[in-house]
Amino acid sequence: MDRKFRNAAVARDHLENFLFVVPAVAIFCIFYIYPFYKMINLSLFEWKGIGPMHFVGLANYKELMGDHLWWDSIGHAGYITLIALIFQNLLAFALALACDREIRLKGFYRAVFFIPPVLSEVVVGLIWNWILNPQMQNNQPVGLLNHFLYATGFPQLVHNWLGDPKTALTTIAVVNAWKGFGWGFIMFLAGLQTIDKQLYEAARVDGAGAWKTFTNVTVPMMLPVILVVVILTVLGCMQVFVLILALVSEGLVNHTDVPVTRIFSAMQSTNRFGYACAEAVIFGATLICISFILKKLADRTRQL
C-alpha cells in the first residue's frame, strides 16, 4: 500500500514538473518544429508562392546537389567564419586581456569596444559603405579608407573594395569581424574576471613567467568561455545575411552570396519557394551537424 502511495506521489510530482515546461514546449513546437516540418513538406513541391503546387518529390534536392553556386555560397560563408574565428576572436581576447588589467580609461575602452555589436547591421552597412566609397571628387577619393591611402602616399592601393570580385568577399568578412568582436570582447572579459586572483599569485610565487601563467592558468580557466564564443561565432557567421545585403551591390551576388542570401533570392527573385525550402532544409541540417560536432568537441575538451 505504501509502495503504491509512493509511486502515485512520484508520478504526481513528475506530472507537476512537466506542466511547468508545457508552455515552453508548446511555443517551441509552434514556432520551430511545425515551420521546419512545413519547410520539408514544401521542398517536395514546385511552387511560386501562389497558385497550384506541383509535387516533384526529391527533384529540388537533386537540382540543388548539382548547383555549384549553392556550394560556392557554402564556401563563402565558411570563409567569412574562418576570418571571424582568426581575427575577430583573437582581437577580442587580446583586448579583453589588456582591459582586465589596471589601466587608465579602462571603462572608456570597454564602452567603445562594445559599440559595434550594439549597432544594427543596416547601420554598420551604411557606415562602411561611406568608409569604402570608391567615388572620386576633384581627383581625390571620397571614401575615408581610399582618402587615407591616397593622402599617406599609397594611391596605387586606392580601390573599389566592395565592387571588385577579388576583394569583395574579404572586405565583407573583415567588416563582419569588426562588428562581431565587441560581444566576444565582453564575454572574454567577463570570463577573465571570474578567474581567482590567488591562482595568479600562486603561479608568481612558483616562479612562472607571463607566458607560463597565460598558458597554464588563463587559457585552461578560460576554455569553457572560449568554446562558447567559438560555437556562437561559427553559427552566427554561417547565417550572416543583412550585412551582405547592406554592403554589396546586386552585380556581385555570385561572388558574395552565402546560403541565406541564396534562399532569400530563390524566394523573392525567382519565386521558387520549393527550391528555396530545399536549400533551407539542407542548410539547417548542415548547421545542426556543425552544432553537434562542436558540442562533442566542447564536451571532450572539458574532460581533459
mmCIF file of C-alpha atoms in Angstrom:
data_model
loop_
_atom_site.group_PDB
_atom_site.id
_atom_site.type_symbol
_atom_site.label_atom_id
_atom_site.label_comp_id
_atom_site.label_asym_id
_atom_site.label_seq_id
_atom_site.Cartn_x
_atom_site.Cartn_y
_atom_site.Cartn_z
ATOM 1 C CA MET A 1 0.000 0.000 0.000
ATOM 2 C CA ASP A 2 2.832 2.277 0.965
ATOM 3 C CA ARG A 3 4.638 1.429 -2.267
ATOM 4 C CA LYS A 4 1.569 2.274 -4.372
ATOM 5 C CA PHE A 5 1.198 5.515 -2.460
ATOM 6 C CA ARG A 6 4.859 6.437 -3.061
ATOM 7 C CA ASN A 7 4.590 5.592 -6.783
ATOM 8 C CA ALA A 8 1.475 7.740 -7.079
ATOM 9 C CA ALA A 9 3.216 10.620 -5.304
ATOM 10 C CA VAL A 10 6.255 10.330 -7.616
ATOM 11 C CA ALA A 11 4.007 10.254 -10.692
ATOM 12 C CA ARG A 12 2.134 13.309 -9.424
ATOM 13 C CA ASP A 13 5.433 15.145 -8.894
ATOM 14 C CA HIS A 14 6.574 14.262 -12.411
ATOM 15 C CA LEU A 15 3.286 15.475 -13.855
ATOM 16 C CA GLU A 16 3.508 18.756 -11.932
ATOM 17 C CA ASN A 17 7.090 19.268 -13.114
ATOM 18 C CA PHE A 18 6.092 18.552 -16.712
ATOM 19 C CA LEU A 19 3.261 21.103 -16.529
ATOM 20 C CA PHE A 20 5.850 23.817 -15.868
ATOM 21 C CA VAL A 21 7.569 23.162 -19.203
ATOM 22 C CA VAL A 22 4.387 22.652 -21.252
ATOM 23 C CA PRO A 23 4.145 26.342 -22.321
ATOM 24 C CA ALA A 24 7.775 26.371 -23.451
ATOM 25 C CA VAL A 25 7.359 23.063 -25.307
ATOM 26 C CA ALA A 26 4.178 24.335 -26.988
ATOM 27 C CA ILE A 27 5.882 27.565 -28.113
ATOM 28 C CA PHE A 28 8.899 25.605 -29.388
ATOM 29 C CA CYS A 29 6.644 23.249 -31.367
ATOM 30 C CA ILE A 30 4.564 26.083 -32.861
ATOM 31 C CA PHE A 31 7.440 28.360 -33.859
ATOM 32 C CA TYR A 32 10.220 25.831 -34.597
ATOM 33 C CA ILE A 33 9.037 22.249 -35.116
ATOM 34 C CA TYR A 34 5.952 22.992 -37.225
ATOM 35 C CA PRO A 35 7.709 25.538 -39.546
ATOM 36 C CA PHE A 36 10.559 23.055 -40.030
ATOM 37 C CA TYR A 37 8.080 20.291 -40.882
ATOM 38 C CA LYS A 38 6.237 22.649 -43.244
ATOM 39 C CA MET A 39 9.506 23.630 -44.913
ATOM 40 C CA ILE A 40 10.406 19.998 -45.524
ATOM 41 C CA ASN A 41 6.946 19.427 -46.969
ATOM 42 C CA LEU A 42 7.146 22.444 -49.298
ATOM 43 C CA SER A 43 10.595 21.374 -50.508
ATOM 44 C CA LEU A 44 8.919 18.458 -52.256
ATOM 45 C CA PHE A 45 6.828 20.774 -54.452
ATOM 46 C CA GLU A 46 7.395 23.206 -57.302
ATOM 47 C CA TRP A 47 5.523 26.296 -56.131
ATOM 48 C CA LYS A 48 5.655 30.026 -56.921
ATOM 49 C CA GLY A 49 4.192 31.121 -53.618
ATOM 50 C CA ILE A 50 0.691 31.438 -55.040
ATOM 51 C CA GLY A 51 -1.332 29.205 -57.323
ATOM 52 C CA PRO A 52 -1.199 25.432 -57.697
ATOM 53 C CA MET A 53 1.537 23.312 -56.148
ATOM 54 C CA HIS A 54 3.106 20.542 -58.218
ATOM 55 C CA PHE A 55 4.599 17.583 -56.401
ATOM 56 C CA VAL A 56 8.114 16.910 -57.698
ATOM 57 C CA GLY A 57 9.447 14.614 -54.974
ATOM 58 C CA LEU A 58 13.206 14.971 -54.463
ATOM 59 C CA ALA A 59 13.766 16.863 -57.734
ATOM 60 C CA ASN A 60 14.595 20.110 -55.903
ATOM 61 C CA TYR A 61 17.235 18.305 -53.825
ATOM 62 C CA LYS A 62 18.693 16.640 -56.919
ATOM 63 C CA GLU A 63 18.952 20.005 -58.658
ATOM 64 C CA LEU A 64 20.469 21.540 -55.523
ATOM 65 C CA MET A 65 23.205 18.911 -55.324
ATOM 66 C CA GLY A 66 24.364 19.888 -58.839
ATOM 67 C CA ASP A 67 24.087 23.649 -58.268
ATOM 68 C CA HIS A 68 27.705 24.869 -57.982
ATOM 69 C CA LEU A 69 26.523 28.349 -56.969
ATOM 70 C CA TRP A 70 24.958 26.819 -53.852
ATOM 71 C CA TRP A 71 28.209 25.105 -52.892
ATOM 72 C CA ASP A 72 30.082 28.305 -53.653
ATOM 73 C CA SER A 73 27.796 30.102 -51.180
ATOM 74 C CA ILE A 74 28.625 27.482 -48.527
ATOM 75 C CA GLY A 75 32.317 28.154 -49.185
ATOM 76 C CA HIS A 76 31.771 31.923 -48.913
ATOM 77 C CA ALA A 77 30.054 31.501 -45.519
ATOM 78 C CA GLY A 78 32.892 29.230 -44.381
ATOM 79 C CA TYR A 79 35.467 31.843 -45.449
ATOM 80 C CA ILE A 80 33.637 34.612 -43.530
ATOM 81 C CA THR A 81 33.502 32.306 -40.492
ATOM 82 C CA LEU A 82 37.222 31.494 -40.733
ATOM 83 C CA ILE A 83 38.153 35.193 -40.833
ATOM 84 C CA ALA A 84 35.946 35.810 -37.787
ATOM 85 C CA LEU A 85 37.435 32.880 -35.851
ATOM 86 C CA ILE A 86 41.003 34.008 -36.513
ATOM 87 C CA PHE A 87 40.892 37.792 -36.391
ATOM 88 C CA GLN A 88 37.690 38.671 -34.541
ATOM 89 C CA ASN A 89 38.184 36.334 -31.610
ATOM 90 C CA LEU A 90 41.954 36.787 -31.310
ATOM 91 C CA LEU A 91 41.482 40.561 -31.292
ATOM 92 C CA ALA A 92 38.643 40.269 -28.755
ATOM 93 C CA PHE A 93 40.732 38.025 -26.492
ATOM 94 C CA ALA A 94 43.780 40.294 -26.702
ATOM 95 C CA LEU A 95 41.754 43.401 -25.891
ATOM 96 C CA ALA A 96 39.978 41.604 -23.031
ATOM 97 C CA LEU A 97 43.371 40.627 -21.563
ATOM 98 C CA ALA A 98 44.515 44.240 -21.820
ATOM 99 C CA CYS A 99 41.361 45.666 -20.220
ATOM 100 C CA ASP A 100 41.413 43.070 -17.433
ATOM 101 C CA ARG A 101 44.482 44.809 -16.019
ATOM 102 C CA GLU A 102 44.537 48.045 -14.060
ATOM 103 C CA ILE A 103 44.966 50.546 -16.862
ATOM 104 C CA ARG A 104 43.804 54.107 -17.309
ATOM 105 C CA LEU A 105 40.476 54.722 -19.081
ATOM 106 C CA LYS A 106 39.546 51.054 -18.727
ATOM 107 C CA GLY A 107 35.832 51.887 -18.558
ATOM 108 C CA PHE A 108 36.089 54.067 -21.662
ATOM 109 C CA TYR A 109 37.716 51.269 -23.668
ATOM 110 C CA ARG A 110 35.037 48.816 -22.588
ATOM 111 C CA ALA A 111 32.282 51.171 -23.738
ATOM 112 C CA VAL A 112 33.968 51.883 -27.097
ATOM 113 C CA PHE A 113 34.647 48.212 -27.860
ATOM 114 C CA PHE A 114 31.023 47.344 -27.180
ATOM 115 C CA ILE A 115 29.635 49.912 -29.649
ATOM 116 C CA PRO A 116 29.890 47.799 -32.883
ATOM 117 C CA PRO A 117 27.668 44.900 -31.744
ATOM 118 C CA VAL A 118 25.070 47.360 -30.431
ATOM 119 C CA LEU A 119 24.651 48.892 -33.884
ATOM 120 C CA SER A 120 22.236 47.221 -36.269
ATOM 121 C CA GLU A 121 23.688 45.516 -39.337
ATOM 122 C CA VAL A 122 21.979 48.055 -41.609
ATOM 123 C CA VAL A 123 23.675 50.928 -39.775
ATOM 124 C CA VAL A 124 27.019 49.099 -39.928
ATOM 125 C CA GLY A 125 26.490 48.610 -43.671
ATOM 126 C CA LEU A 126 25.801 52.329 -44.195
ATOM 127 C CA ILE A 127 28.872 53.323 -42.149
ATOM 128 C CA TRP A 128 31.185 51.010 -44.057
ATOM 129 C CA ASN A 129 29.678 51.967 -47.416
ATOM 130 C CA TRP A 130 30.754 55.511 -46.570
ATOM 131 C CA ILE A 131 34.214 54.390 -45.416
ATOM 132 C CA LEU A 132 34.711 52.252 -48.552
ATOM 133 C CA ASN A 133 33.127 54.685 -51.010
ATOM 134 C CA PRO A 134 35.102 54.264 -54.296
ATOM 135 C CA GLN A 135 33.953 57.530 -55.924
ATOM 136 C CA MET A 136 36.360 60.331 -56.810
ATOM 137 C CA GLN A 137 35.780 64.065 -56.391
ATOM 138 C CA ASN A 138 38.250 66.687 -57.661
ATOM 139 C CA ASN A 139 40.640 63.813 -58.459
ATOM 140 C CA GLN A 140 40.614 62.698 -54.819
ATOM 141 C CA PRO A 141 38.833 59.698 -53.278
ATOM 142 C CA VAL A 142 35.639 60.407 -51.368
ATOM 143 C CA GLY A 143 35.666 57.310 -49.135
ATOM 144 C CA LEU A 144 37.562 57.531 -45.842
ATOM 145 C CA LEU A 145 39.764 54.466 -46.445
ATOM 146 C CA ASN A 146 40.726 55.378 -50.004
ATOM 147 C CA HIS A 147 41.262 59.001 -48.984
ATOM 148 C CA PHE A 148 43.598 57.859 -46.192
ATOM 149 C CA LEU A 149 45.567 55.645 -48.600
ATOM 150 C CA TYR A 150 45.776 58.470 -51.131
ATOM 151 C CA ALA A 151 46.844 61.065 -48.553
ATOM 152 C CA THR A 152 49.520 58.831 -46.986
ATOM 153 C CA GLY A 153 51.274 58.161 -50.286
ATOM 154 C CA PHE A 154 49.675 54.904 -51.382
ATOM 155 C CA PRO A 155 47.469 55.954 -54.341
ATOM 156 C CA GLN A 156 48.114 52.595 -56.012
ATOM 157 C CA LEU A 157 46.102 50.933 -53.221
ATOM 158 C CA VAL A 158 43.002 53.083 -53.824
ATOM 159 C CA HIS A 159 40.418 50.513 -54.756
ATOM 160 C CA ASN A 160 36.735 49.708 -55.154
ATOM 161 C CA TRP A 161 36.847 47.233 -52.264
ATOM 162 C CA LEU A 162 33.212 46.115 -52.485
ATOM 163 C CA GLY A 163 32.900 46.405 -56.261
ATOM 164 C CA ASP A 164 35.823 44.138 -57.191
ATOM 165 C CA PRO A 165 35.041 40.390 -57.131
ATOM 166 C CA LYS A 166 38.608 39.725 -55.923
ATOM 167 C CA THR A 167 38.248 41.811 -52.748
ATOM 168 C CA ALA A 168 34.508 41.991 -52.084
ATOM 169 C CA LEU A 169 34.199 38.788 -50.014
ATOM 170 C CA THR A 170 37.292 39.519 -47.913
ATOM 171 C CA THR A 171 36.039 43.064 -47.294
ATOM 172 C CA ILE A 172 32.692 41.703 -46.123
ATOM 173 C CA ALA A 173 34.467 39.209 -43.863
ATOM 174 C CA VAL A 174 36.555 41.994 -42.297
ATOM 175 C CA VAL A 175 33.507 44.213 -41.728
ATOM 176 C CA ASN A 176 31.658 41.257 -40.190
ATOM 177 C CA ALA A 177 34.622 40.580 -37.889
ATOM 178 C CA TRP A 178 34.736 44.269 -36.915
ATOM 179 C CA LYS A 179 31.071 44.194 -35.985
ATOM 180 C CA GLY A 180 31.316 40.956 -34.034
ATOM 181 C CA PHE A 181 34.483 41.386 -31.962
ATOM 182 C CA GLY A 182 32.704 43.541 -29.351
ATOM 183 C CA TRP A 183 30.476 40.853 -27.907
ATOM 184 C CA GLY A 184 33.383 38.396 -27.940
ATOM 185 C CA PHE A 185 35.366 41.008 -26.014
ATOM 186 C CA ILE A 186 32.617 41.300 -23.392
ATOM 187 C CA MET A 187 32.363 37.517 -22.964
ATOM 188 C CA PHE A 188 36.132 37.075 -22.694
ATOM 189 C CA LEU A 189 36.401 39.953 -20.240
ATOM 190 C CA ALA A 190 33.599 38.518 -18.086
ATOM 191 C CA GLY A 191 35.353 35.138 -18.115
ATOM 192 C CA LEU A 192 38.710 36.636 -17.168
ATOM 193 C CA GLN A 193 37.177 38.404 -14.182
ATOM 194 C CA THR A 194 35.877 35.098 -12.781
ATOM 195 C CA ILE A 195 39.403 33.623 -12.502
ATOM 196 C CA ASP A 196 40.549 33.530 -8.901
ATOM 197 C CA LYS A 197 43.421 36.010 -8.480
ATOM 198 C CA GLN A 198 45.047 33.639 -5.972
ATOM 199 C CA LEU A 199 45.900 31.336 -8.884
ATOM 200 C CA TYR A 200 47.999 34.088 -10.421
ATOM 201 C CA GLU A 201 49.640 34.761 -7.049
ATOM 202 C CA ALA A 202 50.445 31.063 -6.673
ATOM 203 C CA ALA A 203 51.922 30.956 -10.185
ATOM 204 C CA ARG A 204 54.030 34.047 -9.430
ATOM 205 C CA VAL A 205 55.299 32.510 -6.170
ATOM 206 C CA ASP A 206 56.242 29.346 -8.083
ATOM 207 C CA GLY A 207 58.343 31.456 -10.411
ATOM 208 C CA ALA A 208 56.124 31.207 -13.515
ATOM 209 C CA GLY A 209 56.645 33.924 -16.100
ATOM 210 C CA ALA A 210 53.964 35.755 -18.032
ATOM 211 C CA TRP A 211 53.776 33.178 -20.840
ATOM 212 C CA LYS A 212 53.618 30.162 -18.480
ATOM 213 C CA THR A 213 50.978 31.902 -16.373
ATOM 214 C CA PHE A 214 48.964 32.570 -19.515
ATOM 215 C CA THR A 215 49.203 29.012 -20.887
ATOM 216 C CA ASN A 216 48.884 27.172 -17.549
ATOM 217 C CA VAL A 217 46.351 29.363 -15.745
ATOM 218 C CA THR A 218 44.492 31.762 -18.041
ATOM 219 C CA VAL A 219 43.857 29.503 -21.033
ATOM 220 C CA PRO A 220 42.672 26.416 -19.054
ATOM 221 C CA MET A 221 40.378 28.532 -16.881
ATOM 222 C CA MET A 222 39.016 30.344 -19.937
ATOM 223 C CA LEU A 223 38.465 27.206 -22.007
ATOM 224 C CA PRO A 224 34.660 26.973 -21.404
ATOM 225 C CA VAL A 225 34.219 30.624 -22.413
ATOM 226 C CA ILE A 226 36.442 30.183 -25.479
ATOM 227 C CA LEU A 227 34.367 27.193 -26.606
ATOM 228 C CA VAL A 228 31.102 29.097 -26.212
ATOM 229 C CA VAL A 229 32.472 32.053 -28.177
ATOM 230 C CA VAL A 230 33.717 29.737 -30.947
ATOM 231 C CA ILE A 231 30.347 27.983 -31.219
ATOM 232 C CA LEU A 232 28.414 31.260 -31.319
ATOM 233 C CA THR A 233 30.854 32.708 -33.851
ATOM 234 C CA VAL A 234 30.505 29.750 -36.213
ATOM 235 C CA LEU A 235 26.708 29.640 -36.046
ATOM 236 C CA GLY A 236 26.366 33.433 -36.290
ATOM 237 C CA CYS A 237 28.740 33.872 -39.221
ATOM 238 C CA MET A 238 27.276 30.977 -41.203
ATOM 239 C CA GLN A 239 23.920 32.816 -41.073
ATOM 240 C CA VAL A 240 25.178 36.315 -41.936
ATOM 241 C CA PHE A 241 22.590 37.986 -44.159
ATOM 242 C CA VAL A 242 21.547 41.602 -43.572
ATOM 243 C CA LEU A 243 25.128 42.880 -43.537
ATOM 244 C CA ILE A 244 25.733 41.473 -47.020
ATOM 245 C CA LEU A 245 22.547 42.993 -48.387
ATOM 246 C CA ALA A 246 23.540 46.352 -46.903
ATOM 247 C CA LEU A 247 27.074 46.240 -48.319
ATOM 248 C CA VAL A 248 27.054 44.572 -51.710
ATOM 249 C CA SER A 249 25.517 45.642 -54.970
ATOM 250 C CA GLU A 250 23.437 43.160 -56.949
ATOM 251 C CA GLY A 251 26.153 42.791 -59.582
ATOM 252 C CA LEU A 252 28.358 40.697 -57.302
ATOM 253 C CA VAL A 253 25.814 38.236 -55.960
ATOM 254 C CA ASN A 254 27.626 35.183 -57.297
ATOM 255 C CA HIS A 255 30.887 36.287 -55.690
ATOM 256 C CA THR A 256 29.479 37.209 -52.271
ATOM 257 C CA ASP A 257 26.398 35.001 -51.946
ATOM 258 C CA VAL A 258 26.004 32.975 -48.749
ATOM 259 C CA PRO A 259 23.351 30.304 -48.125
ATOM 260 C CA VAL A 260 20.848 32.674 -46.510
ATOM 261 C CA THR A 261 21.052 35.201 -49.359
ATOM 262 C CA ARG A 262 20.620 32.318 -51.824
ATOM 263 C CA ILE A 263 17.460 31.206 -50.002
ATOM 264 C CA PHE A 264 16.176 34.790 -49.939
ATOM 265 C CA SER A 265 16.917 35.225 -53.639
ATOM 266 C CA ALA A 266 15.180 31.955 -54.596
ATOM 267 C CA MET A 267 12.025 33.119 -52.810
ATOM 268 C CA GLN A 268 11.993 36.810 -53.760
ATOM 269 C CA SER A 269 13.632 36.988 -57.189
ATOM 270 C CA THR A 270 12.792 33.700 -58.877
ATOM 271 C CA ASN A 271 9.653 32.787 -56.889
ATOM 272 C CA ARG A 272 10.876 29.210 -56.444
ATOM 273 C CA PHE A 273 9.542 28.545 -52.966
ATOM 274 C CA GLY A 274 10.011 24.771 -53.167
ATOM 275 C CA TYR A 275 13.643 25.122 -54.230
ATOM 276 C CA ALA A 276 14.252 27.748 -51.531
ATOM 277 C CA CYS A 277 12.800 25.367 -48.923
ATOM 278 C CA ALA A 278 15.112 22.579 -50.163
ATOM 279 C CA GLU A 279 18.069 24.948 -49.725
ATOM 280 C CA ALA A 280 16.837 25.858 -46.236
ATOM 281 C CA VAL A 281 16.455 22.188 -45.256
ATOM 282 C CA ILE A 282 19.994 21.323 -46.377
ATOM 283 C CA PHE A 283 21.405 24.428 -44.720
ATOM 284 C CA GLY A 284 19.504 23.749 -41.484
ATOM 285 C CA ALA A 285 20.739 20.158 -41.432
ATOM 286 C CA THR A 286 24.300 21.421 -42.018
ATOM 287 C CA LEU A 287 24.047 23.816 -39.050
ATOM 288 C CA ILE A 288 22.643 21.061 -36.837
ATOM 289 C CA CYS A 289 25.581 18.795 -37.769
ATOM 290 C CA ILE A 290 28.077 21.601 -37.092
ATOM 291 C CA SER A 291 26.428 22.315 -33.711
ATOM 292 C CA PHE A 292 26.548 18.623 -32.812
ATOM 293 C CA ILE A 293 30.239 18.322 -33.744
ATOM 294 C CA LEU A 294 31.176 21.491 -31.845
ATOM 295 C CA LYS A 295 29.247 20.322 -28.782
ATOM 296 C CA LYS A 296 31.047 16.965 -28.851
ATOM 297 C CA LEU A 297 34.388 18.736 -29.149
ATOM 298 C CA ALA A 298 33.456 21.036 -26.264
ATOM 299 C CA ASP A 299 32.446 18.080 -24.077
ATOM 300 C CA ARG A 300 35.712 16.256 -24.809
ATOM 301 C CA THR A 301 37.757 19.388 -24.155
ATOM 302 C CA ARG A 302 36.092 19.907 -20.774
ATOM 303 C CA GLN A 303 37.030 16.343 -19.783
ATOM 304 C CA LEU A 304 40.759 16.916 -20.472
#
